[in-house]
Coordinates of C-alpha atoms and ligand atoms in Angstrom, one line a residue:
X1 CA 36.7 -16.6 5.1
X2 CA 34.8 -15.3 8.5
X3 CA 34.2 -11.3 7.9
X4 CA 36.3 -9.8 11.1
X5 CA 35.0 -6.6 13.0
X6 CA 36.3 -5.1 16.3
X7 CA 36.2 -1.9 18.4
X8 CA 39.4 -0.4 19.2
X9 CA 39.8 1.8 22.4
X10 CA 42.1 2.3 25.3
X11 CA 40.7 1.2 27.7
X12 CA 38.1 -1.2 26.0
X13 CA 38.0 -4.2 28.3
X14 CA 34.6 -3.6 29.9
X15 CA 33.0 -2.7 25.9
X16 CA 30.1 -4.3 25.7
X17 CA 30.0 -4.1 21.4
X18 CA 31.5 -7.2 20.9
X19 CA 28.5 -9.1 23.1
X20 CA 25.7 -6.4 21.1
X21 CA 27.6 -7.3 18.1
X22 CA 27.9 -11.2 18.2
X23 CA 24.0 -11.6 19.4
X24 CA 23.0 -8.6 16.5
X25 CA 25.2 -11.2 13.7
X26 CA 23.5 -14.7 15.2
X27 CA 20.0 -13.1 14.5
X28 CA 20.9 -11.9 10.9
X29 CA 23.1 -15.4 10.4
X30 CA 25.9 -13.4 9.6
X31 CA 28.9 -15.1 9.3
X32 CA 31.5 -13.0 11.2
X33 CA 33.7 -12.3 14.3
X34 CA 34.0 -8.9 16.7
X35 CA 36.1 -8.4 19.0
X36 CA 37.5 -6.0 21.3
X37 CA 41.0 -4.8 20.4
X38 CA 42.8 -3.0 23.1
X39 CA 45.4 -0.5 21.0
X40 CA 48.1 1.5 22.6
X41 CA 47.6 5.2 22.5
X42 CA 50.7 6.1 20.1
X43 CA 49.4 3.0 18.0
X44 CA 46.0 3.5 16.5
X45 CA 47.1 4.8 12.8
X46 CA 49.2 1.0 12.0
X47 CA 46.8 -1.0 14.0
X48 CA 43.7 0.3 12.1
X49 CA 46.0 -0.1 9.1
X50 CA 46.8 -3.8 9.9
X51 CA 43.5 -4.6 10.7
X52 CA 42.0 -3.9 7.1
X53 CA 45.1 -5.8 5.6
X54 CA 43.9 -8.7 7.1
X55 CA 40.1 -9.9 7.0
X56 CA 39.2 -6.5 8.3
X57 CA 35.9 -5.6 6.7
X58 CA 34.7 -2.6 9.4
X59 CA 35.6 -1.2 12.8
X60 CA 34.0 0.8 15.9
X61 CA 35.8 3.5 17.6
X62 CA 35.9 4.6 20.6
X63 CA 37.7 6.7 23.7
X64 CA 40.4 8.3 23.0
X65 CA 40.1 7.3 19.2
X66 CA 37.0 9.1 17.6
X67 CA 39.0 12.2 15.9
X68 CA 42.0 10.3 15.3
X69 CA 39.8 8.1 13.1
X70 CA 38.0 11.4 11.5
X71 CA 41.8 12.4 10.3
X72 CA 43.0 9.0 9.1
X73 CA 39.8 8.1 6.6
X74 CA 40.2 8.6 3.3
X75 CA 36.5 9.5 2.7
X76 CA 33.9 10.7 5.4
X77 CA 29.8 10.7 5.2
X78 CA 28.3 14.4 5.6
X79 CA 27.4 13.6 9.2
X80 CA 30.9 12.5 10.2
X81 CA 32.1 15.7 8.1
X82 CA 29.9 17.8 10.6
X83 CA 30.7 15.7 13.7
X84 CA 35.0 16.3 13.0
X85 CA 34.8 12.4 15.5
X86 CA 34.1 8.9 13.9
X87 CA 32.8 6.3 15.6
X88 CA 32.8 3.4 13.0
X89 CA 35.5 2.8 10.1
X90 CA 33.9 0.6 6.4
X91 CA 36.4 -0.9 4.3
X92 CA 35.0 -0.1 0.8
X93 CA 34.9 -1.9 -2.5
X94 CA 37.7 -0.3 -3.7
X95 CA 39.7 -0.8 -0.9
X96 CA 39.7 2.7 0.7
X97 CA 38.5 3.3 4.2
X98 CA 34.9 5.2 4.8
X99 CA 34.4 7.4 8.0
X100 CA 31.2 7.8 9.7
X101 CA 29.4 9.0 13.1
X102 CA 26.2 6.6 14.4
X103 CA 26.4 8.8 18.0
X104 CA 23.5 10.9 17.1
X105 CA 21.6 8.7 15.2
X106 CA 21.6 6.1 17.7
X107 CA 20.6 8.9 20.4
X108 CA 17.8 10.1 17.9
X109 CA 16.8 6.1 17.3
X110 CA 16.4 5.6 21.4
X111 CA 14.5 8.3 22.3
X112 CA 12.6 8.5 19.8
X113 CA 11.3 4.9 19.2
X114 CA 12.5 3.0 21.9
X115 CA 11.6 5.9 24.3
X116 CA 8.9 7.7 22.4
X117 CA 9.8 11.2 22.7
X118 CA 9.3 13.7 19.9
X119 CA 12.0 16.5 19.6
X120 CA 10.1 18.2 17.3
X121 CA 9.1 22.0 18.3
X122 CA 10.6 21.0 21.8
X123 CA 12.8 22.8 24.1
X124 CA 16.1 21.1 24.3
X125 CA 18.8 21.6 26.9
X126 CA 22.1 19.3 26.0
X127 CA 25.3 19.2 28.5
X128 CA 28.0 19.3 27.7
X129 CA 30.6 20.5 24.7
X130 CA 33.1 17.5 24.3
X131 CA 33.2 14.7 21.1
X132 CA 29.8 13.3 22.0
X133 CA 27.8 16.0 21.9
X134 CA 29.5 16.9 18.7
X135 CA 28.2 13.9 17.4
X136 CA 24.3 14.4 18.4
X137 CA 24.1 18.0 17.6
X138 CA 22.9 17.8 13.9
X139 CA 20.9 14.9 14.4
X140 CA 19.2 16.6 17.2
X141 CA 18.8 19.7 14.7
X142 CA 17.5 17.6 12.1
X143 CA 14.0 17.3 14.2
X144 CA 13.6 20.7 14.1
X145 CA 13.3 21.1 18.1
X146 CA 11.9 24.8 18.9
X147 CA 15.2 25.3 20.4
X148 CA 18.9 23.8 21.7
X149 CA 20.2 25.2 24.3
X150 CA 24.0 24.0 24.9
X151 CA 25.8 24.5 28.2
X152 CA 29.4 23.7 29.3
X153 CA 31.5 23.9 32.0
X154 CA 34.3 25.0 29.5
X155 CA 32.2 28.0 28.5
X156 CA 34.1 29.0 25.4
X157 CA 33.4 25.5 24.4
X158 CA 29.7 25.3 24.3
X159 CA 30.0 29.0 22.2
X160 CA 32.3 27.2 19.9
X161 CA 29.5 24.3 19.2
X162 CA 26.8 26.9 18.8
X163 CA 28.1 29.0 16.3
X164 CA 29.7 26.0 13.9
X165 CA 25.9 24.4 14.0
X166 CA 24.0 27.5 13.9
X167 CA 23.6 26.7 10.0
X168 CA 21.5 23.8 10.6
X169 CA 18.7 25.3 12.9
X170 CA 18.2 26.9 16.5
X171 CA 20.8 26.2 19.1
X172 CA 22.3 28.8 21.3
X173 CA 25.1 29.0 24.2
X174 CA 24.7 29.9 27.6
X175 CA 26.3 29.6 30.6
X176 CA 24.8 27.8 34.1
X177 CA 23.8 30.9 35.7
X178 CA 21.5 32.4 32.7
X179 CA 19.4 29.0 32.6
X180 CA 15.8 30.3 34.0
X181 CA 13.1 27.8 33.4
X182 CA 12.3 24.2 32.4
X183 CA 13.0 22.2 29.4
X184 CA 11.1 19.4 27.5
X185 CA 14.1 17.5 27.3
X186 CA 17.4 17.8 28.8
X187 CA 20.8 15.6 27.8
X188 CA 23.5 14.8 29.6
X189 CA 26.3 14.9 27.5
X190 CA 28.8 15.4 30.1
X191 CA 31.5 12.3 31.8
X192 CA 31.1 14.2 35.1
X193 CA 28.8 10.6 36.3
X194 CA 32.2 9.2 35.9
X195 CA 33.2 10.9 38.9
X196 CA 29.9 11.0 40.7
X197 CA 29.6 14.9 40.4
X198 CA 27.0 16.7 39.1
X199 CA 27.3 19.7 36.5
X200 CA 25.9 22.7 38.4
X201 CA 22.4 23.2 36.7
X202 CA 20.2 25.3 38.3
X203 CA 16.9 22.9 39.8
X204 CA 14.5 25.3 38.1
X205 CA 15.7 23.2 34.2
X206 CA 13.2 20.5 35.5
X207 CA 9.7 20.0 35.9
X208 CA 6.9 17.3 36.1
X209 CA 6.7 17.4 32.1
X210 CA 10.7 16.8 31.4
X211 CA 12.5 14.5 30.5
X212 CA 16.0 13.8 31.5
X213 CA 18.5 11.6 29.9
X214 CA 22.2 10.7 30.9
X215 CA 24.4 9.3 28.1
X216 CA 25.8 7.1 30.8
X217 CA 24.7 4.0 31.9
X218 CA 25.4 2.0 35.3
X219 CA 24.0 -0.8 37.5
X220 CA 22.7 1.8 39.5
X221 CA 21.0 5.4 38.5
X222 CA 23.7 7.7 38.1
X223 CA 24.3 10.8 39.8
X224 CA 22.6 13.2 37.1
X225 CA 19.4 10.7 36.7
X226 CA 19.2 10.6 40.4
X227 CA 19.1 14.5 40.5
X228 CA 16.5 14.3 38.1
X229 CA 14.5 11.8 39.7
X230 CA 14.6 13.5 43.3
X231 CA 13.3 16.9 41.3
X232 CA 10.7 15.2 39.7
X233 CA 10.8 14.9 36.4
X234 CA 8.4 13.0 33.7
X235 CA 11.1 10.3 33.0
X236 CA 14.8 9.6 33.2
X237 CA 16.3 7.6 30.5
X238 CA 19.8 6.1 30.7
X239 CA 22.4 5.4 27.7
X240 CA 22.1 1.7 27.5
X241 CA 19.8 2.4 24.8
X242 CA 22.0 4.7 23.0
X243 CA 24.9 2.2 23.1
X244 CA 22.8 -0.4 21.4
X245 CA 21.2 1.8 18.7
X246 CA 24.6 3.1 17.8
X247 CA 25.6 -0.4 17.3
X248 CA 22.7 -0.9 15.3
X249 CA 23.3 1.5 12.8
X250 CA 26.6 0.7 12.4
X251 CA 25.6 -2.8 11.8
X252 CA 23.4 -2.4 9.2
X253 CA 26.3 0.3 7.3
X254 CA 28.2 -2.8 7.3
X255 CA 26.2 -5.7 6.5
X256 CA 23.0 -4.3 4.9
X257 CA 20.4 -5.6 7.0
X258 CA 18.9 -3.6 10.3
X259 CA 18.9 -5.9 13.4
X260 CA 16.5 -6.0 16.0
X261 CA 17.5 -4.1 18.5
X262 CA 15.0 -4.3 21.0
X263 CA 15.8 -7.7 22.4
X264 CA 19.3 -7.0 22.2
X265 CA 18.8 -3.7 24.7
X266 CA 16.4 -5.9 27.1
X267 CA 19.3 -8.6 27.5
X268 CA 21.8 -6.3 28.2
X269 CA 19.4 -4.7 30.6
X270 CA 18.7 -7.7 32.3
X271 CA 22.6 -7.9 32.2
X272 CA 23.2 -4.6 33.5
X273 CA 21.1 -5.9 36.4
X274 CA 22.4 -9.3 37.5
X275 CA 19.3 -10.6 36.8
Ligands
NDP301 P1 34.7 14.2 26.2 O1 35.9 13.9 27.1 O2 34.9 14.5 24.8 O3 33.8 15.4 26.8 C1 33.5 15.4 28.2 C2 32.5 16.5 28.5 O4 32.1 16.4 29.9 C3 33.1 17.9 28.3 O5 32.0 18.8 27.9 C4 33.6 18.3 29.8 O6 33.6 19.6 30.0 C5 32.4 17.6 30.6 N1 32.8 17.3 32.0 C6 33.7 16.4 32.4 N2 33.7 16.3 33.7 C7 32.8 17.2 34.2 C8 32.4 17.6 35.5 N3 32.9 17.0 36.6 N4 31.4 18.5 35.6 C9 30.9 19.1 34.5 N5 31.3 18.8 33.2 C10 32.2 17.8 33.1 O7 33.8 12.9 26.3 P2 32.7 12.3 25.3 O8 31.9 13.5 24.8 O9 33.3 11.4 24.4 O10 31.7 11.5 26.3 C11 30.8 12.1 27.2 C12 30.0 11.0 27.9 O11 29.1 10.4 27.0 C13 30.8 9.9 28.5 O12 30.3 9.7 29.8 C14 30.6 8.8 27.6 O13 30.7 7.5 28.3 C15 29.2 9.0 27.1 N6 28.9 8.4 25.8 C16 27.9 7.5 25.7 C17 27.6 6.8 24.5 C18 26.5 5.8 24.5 O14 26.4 5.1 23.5 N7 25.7 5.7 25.5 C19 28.3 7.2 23.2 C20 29.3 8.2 23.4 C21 29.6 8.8 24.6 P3 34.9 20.6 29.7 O15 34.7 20.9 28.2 O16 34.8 21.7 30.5 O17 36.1 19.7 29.9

């Protein structure tokens, strides 16, 4: 019987998992099926529930899913334990249901092989306080940058973050105003390029030497890349990459084998693009 996989979200019609998923499983020769699975937002404890009755074998989770998922597995890996949000959901031998969190290490994978950038002894600022950046902060900490600096329009929210990952290196709150010179690398964590705004970072956060990377990803540049670009910086990544590194890892927790990714990114690139 075909192994079945899915991501469940609300909305999920424009997820682009089951096409990274389907092209990751013809160059393994896997034999299994993805698909997209549009739950209801009362329904997601039964319809995980059903899913692993079936042929279920692993899920992705997504929007407005991730802690919900953290709360209903019955065991969770150390990262997903630190993250309190799971993005992907393994049926185990014995039948029980394993939690984990590929966020961060697909962020990690992307900029630093894909992209090239070291985050060791850097200067990091990260956007943001909501369950993505969650996800990337002990990852991040992991490369023992010189320093994370969080900011969040919710102040009280990037505090929060500090102090519960103080424990696994350098990372300290401030708020917009008290940011006074430029990072190595700065993160947008934030969904305000969903609404074409811009958090209010002061310009002096960028020079020629940083780089600037947007968790989003669009046709076009999105507002906080375009910011970046117009003040100069060394490079502006989007999160195309992130998308199809978290994939990856999830992938290989599930079947065992590590896909190539990088063919899989420049498709959906070329994608992206109309081209
Ligand atoms: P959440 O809703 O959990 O958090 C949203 C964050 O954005 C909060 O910090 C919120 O601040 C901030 N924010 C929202 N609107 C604005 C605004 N107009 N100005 C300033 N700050 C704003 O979302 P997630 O953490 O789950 O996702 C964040 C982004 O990351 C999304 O765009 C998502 O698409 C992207 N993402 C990309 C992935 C990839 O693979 N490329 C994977 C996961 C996420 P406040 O606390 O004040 O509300």
């Amino acid at each position: 019987m075909t192994d079945l996989y899915a991501v469940m979200g609300n909305p999920i019609n424009h997820s682009k998992s089951p096409s990274i998923h389907a092209q990751f499983a013809e160059q393994a020769k896997q034999d299994l099926v993805y698909s997209a699975m549009l739950v209801p937002t009362e329904g997601f404890e039964p319809a995980v529930k059903d899913f692993f009755k079936g042929h279920g074998k692993g899920l992705n989770i997504t929007v407005p899913f991730k802690e919900q998922a953290f709360q209903l597995a019955a065991s969770l890996t150390p990262r997903a334990q630190t993250a309190q949000a799971v993005n992907t959901l393994i049926l185990q031998e014995d039948g029980t249901i394993l939690g984990d969190n590929t966020d961060g290490a697909g962020l990690v994978r992307d900029l630093m092989i894909n992209q090239q950038q070291e985050l060791t002894d850097k200067r990091i600022l990260v956007v943001g306080a909501g369950g993505a950046v969650r996800g990337i902060l002990q990852p991040f900490l992991e490369q023992d940058p010189a320093q994370i600096v969080i900011v969040n329009r919710t102040f009280e929210k990037a505090q929060l973050l500090a102090e519960s990952f103080k424990e696994f290196g350098a990372i300290e709150a401030k708020t917009f105003e008290e940011l006074d010179g430029p990072f190595d690398l700065i993160i947008n964590g934030t969904s305000a390029s969903l609404a074409g705004e811009l958090p209010p970072l002061p310009e002096v956060v960028v020079d020629a030497s940083t780089c600037v990377y947007d968790m989003m990803y669009a046709k076009e540049l999105t507002p906080f890349l375009k910011w970046a670009e117009t003040l100069g910086a060394a490079k502006i990544i989007d999160g195309l990459g992130m998308l199809v590194e978290q994939a990856a890892v999830s992938f290989e927790l599930w079947r065992g084998i590590k896909p190539d990714s990088k063919q899989v990114l420049q498709d959906l690139r070329e994608q992206l693009q109309g081209k």
